[in-house]
Amino acid sequence: MSETKQAKTGKAGAPGVRVTLKRSPIGTPERHRLVLRGLGLRHIRQTAVHPDTPQVRGMILKVGYLLEVGKP
């Protein structure tokens, strides 16, 4: 596993989640757009990998209607 991939997911081999922005945040509340920015998503079809923590899960639940979530 590359060094940059380890830095994003935490420990090597740690379970994580892959989130992809599927719908435009135009017209959504400002707080939802800030959550997307916190997840590192700025463009449609952009994907980010995060560790599977309660904080990340809460962010995904808040804007889940805009995302597609899967395993990395």
PDB file of C-alpha atoms in Angstrom:
ATOM      1  CA  MET A   1       0.000   0.000   0.000  1.00  0.00           C
ATOM      2  CA  SER A   2       1.425   3.403  -0.906  1.00  0.00           C
ATOM      3  CA  GLU A   3       2.362   5.936   1.765  1.00  0.00           C
ATOM      4  CA  THR A   4      -0.314   8.433   0.671  1.00  0.00           C
ATOM      5  CA  LYS A   5      -3.013   5.745   0.740  1.00  0.00           C
ATOM      6  CA  GLN A   6      -1.991   4.771   4.295  1.00  0.00           C
ATOM      7  CA  ALA A   7      -2.143   8.384   5.412  1.00  0.00           C
ATOM      8  CA  LYS A   8      -5.710   8.743   4.161  1.00  0.00           C
ATOM      9  CA  THR A   9      -7.062   5.497   5.602  1.00  0.00           C
ATOM     10  CA  GLY A  10      -5.125   5.413   8.861  1.00  0.00           C
ATOM     11  CA  LYS A  11      -3.560   2.015   9.510  1.00  0.00           C
ATOM     12  CA  ALA A  12      -2.588  -0.285   6.685  1.00  0.00           C
ATOM     13  CA  GLY A  13      -5.431  -2.725   6.101  1.00  0.00           C
ATOM     14  CA  ALA A  14      -7.849  -0.789   8.324  1.00  0.00           C
ATOM     15  CA  PRO A  15     -11.466  -0.987   7.173  1.00  0.00           C
ATOM     16  CA  GLY A  16     -12.701   2.134   5.493  1.00  0.00           C
ATOM     17  CA  VAL A  17     -15.495   3.571   3.384  1.00  0.00           C
ATOM     18  CA  ARG A  18     -15.406   4.948  -0.134  1.00  0.00           C
ATOM     19  CA  VAL A  19     -17.759   7.884  -0.705  1.00  0.00           C
ATOM     20  CA  THR A  20     -18.609   9.261  -4.141  1.00  0.00           C
ATOM     21  CA  LEU A  21     -20.532  12.461  -4.797  1.00  0.00           C
ATOM     22  CA  LYS A  22     -23.443  11.495  -7.071  1.00  0.00           C
ATOM     23  CA  ARG A  23     -25.718  14.554  -6.988  1.00  0.00           C
ATOM     24  CA  SER A  24     -25.068  18.268  -7.139  1.00  0.00           C
ATOM     25  CA  PRO A  25     -25.112  20.151  -3.829  1.00  0.00           C
ATOM     26  CA  ILE A  26     -26.673  23.188  -5.534  1.00  0.00           C
ATOM     27  CA  GLY A  27     -29.805  24.130  -3.616  1.00  0.00           C
ATOM     28  CA  THR A  28     -28.841  22.186  -0.495  1.00  0.00           C
ATOM     29  CA  PRO A  29     -28.369  23.834   2.920  1.00  0.00           C
ATOM     30  CA  GLU A  30     -25.006  25.495   3.553  1.00  0.00           C
ATOM     31  CA  ARG A  31     -24.263  23.045   6.398  1.00  0.00           C
ATOM     32  CA  HIS A  32     -24.614  20.116   3.980  1.00  0.00           C
ATOM     33  CA  ARG A  33     -22.182  21.735   1.565  1.00  0.00           C
ATOM     34  CA  LEU A  34     -19.716  22.202   4.419  1.00  0.00           C
ATOM     35  CA  VAL A  35     -20.032  18.508   5.309  1.00  0.00           C
ATOM     36  CA  LEU A  36     -19.238  17.586   1.698  1.00  0.00           C
ATOM     37  CA  ARG A  37     -16.178  19.816   1.830  1.00  0.00           C
ATOM     38  CA  GLY A  38     -15.165  18.089   5.088  1.00  0.00           C
ATOM     39  CA  LEU A  39     -15.421  14.755   3.313  1.00  0.00           C
ATOM     40  CA  GLY A  40     -13.159  16.109   0.574  1.00  0.00           C
ATOM     41  CA  LEU A  41     -15.822  16.090  -2.147  1.00  0.00           C
ATOM     42  CA  ARG A  42     -16.037  19.069  -4.483  1.00  0.00           C
ATOM     43  CA  HIS A  43     -17.094  17.680  -7.864  1.00  0.00           C
ATOM     44  CA  ILE A  44     -19.686  15.178  -9.060  1.00  0.00           C
ATOM     45  CA  ARG A  45     -18.208  11.656  -9.476  1.00  0.00           C
ATOM     46  CA  GLN A  46     -15.309  12.555  -7.174  1.00  0.00           C
ATOM     47  CA  THR A  47     -14.406   9.742  -4.754  1.00  0.00           C
ATOM     48  CA  ALA A  48     -12.701   9.850  -1.358  1.00  0.00           C
ATOM     49  CA  VAL A  49     -11.688   7.064   1.025  1.00  0.00           C
ATOM     50  CA  HIS A  50     -12.072   7.602   4.784  1.00  0.00           C
ATOM     51  CA  PRO A  51     -11.634   5.420   7.857  1.00  0.00           C
ATOM     52  CA  ASP A  52     -14.863   3.880   9.133  1.00  0.00           C
ATOM     53  CA  THR A  53     -15.309   5.959  12.305  1.00  0.00           C
ATOM     54  CA  PRO A  54     -18.464   7.228  14.033  1.00  0.00           C
ATOM     55  CA  GLN A  55     -17.576  10.799  12.987  1.00  0.00           C
ATOM     56  CA  VAL A  56     -17.332   9.902   9.316  1.00  0.00           C
ATOM     57  CA  ARG A  57     -20.514   7.785   9.517  1.00  0.00           C
ATOM     58  CA  GLY A  58     -22.375  10.781  10.989  1.00  0.00           C
ATOM     59  CA  MET A  59     -21.222  12.985   8.129  1.00  0.00           C
ATOM     60  CA  ILE A  60     -22.324  10.355   5.618  1.00  0.00           C
ATOM     61  CA  LEU A  61     -25.758  10.088   7.251  1.00  0.00           C
ATOM     62  CA  LYS A  62     -26.229  13.859   7.070  1.00  0.00           C
ATOM     63  CA  VAL A  63     -25.627  14.079   3.309  1.00  0.00           C
ATOM     64  CA  GLY A  64     -26.283  10.475   2.287  1.00  0.00           C
ATOM     65  CA  TYR A  65     -28.890  11.539  -0.240  1.00  0.00           C
ATOM     66  CA  LEU A  66     -26.056  13.079  -2.311  1.00  0.00           C
ATOM     67  CA  LEU A  67     -23.594  10.195  -1.972  1.00  0.00           C
ATOM     68  CA  GLU A  68     -22.886   6.636  -2.989  1.00  0.00           C
ATOM     69  CA  VAL A  69     -21.100   4.693  -0.236  1.00  0.00           C
ATOM     70  CA  GLY A  70     -19.139   1.467  -0.636  1.00  0.00           C
ATOM     71  CA  LYS A  71     -16.094  -0.468   0.473  1.00  0.00           C
ATOM     72  CA  PRO A  72     -12.672   0.746  -0.645  1.00  0.00           C
TER      73      PRO A  72
END
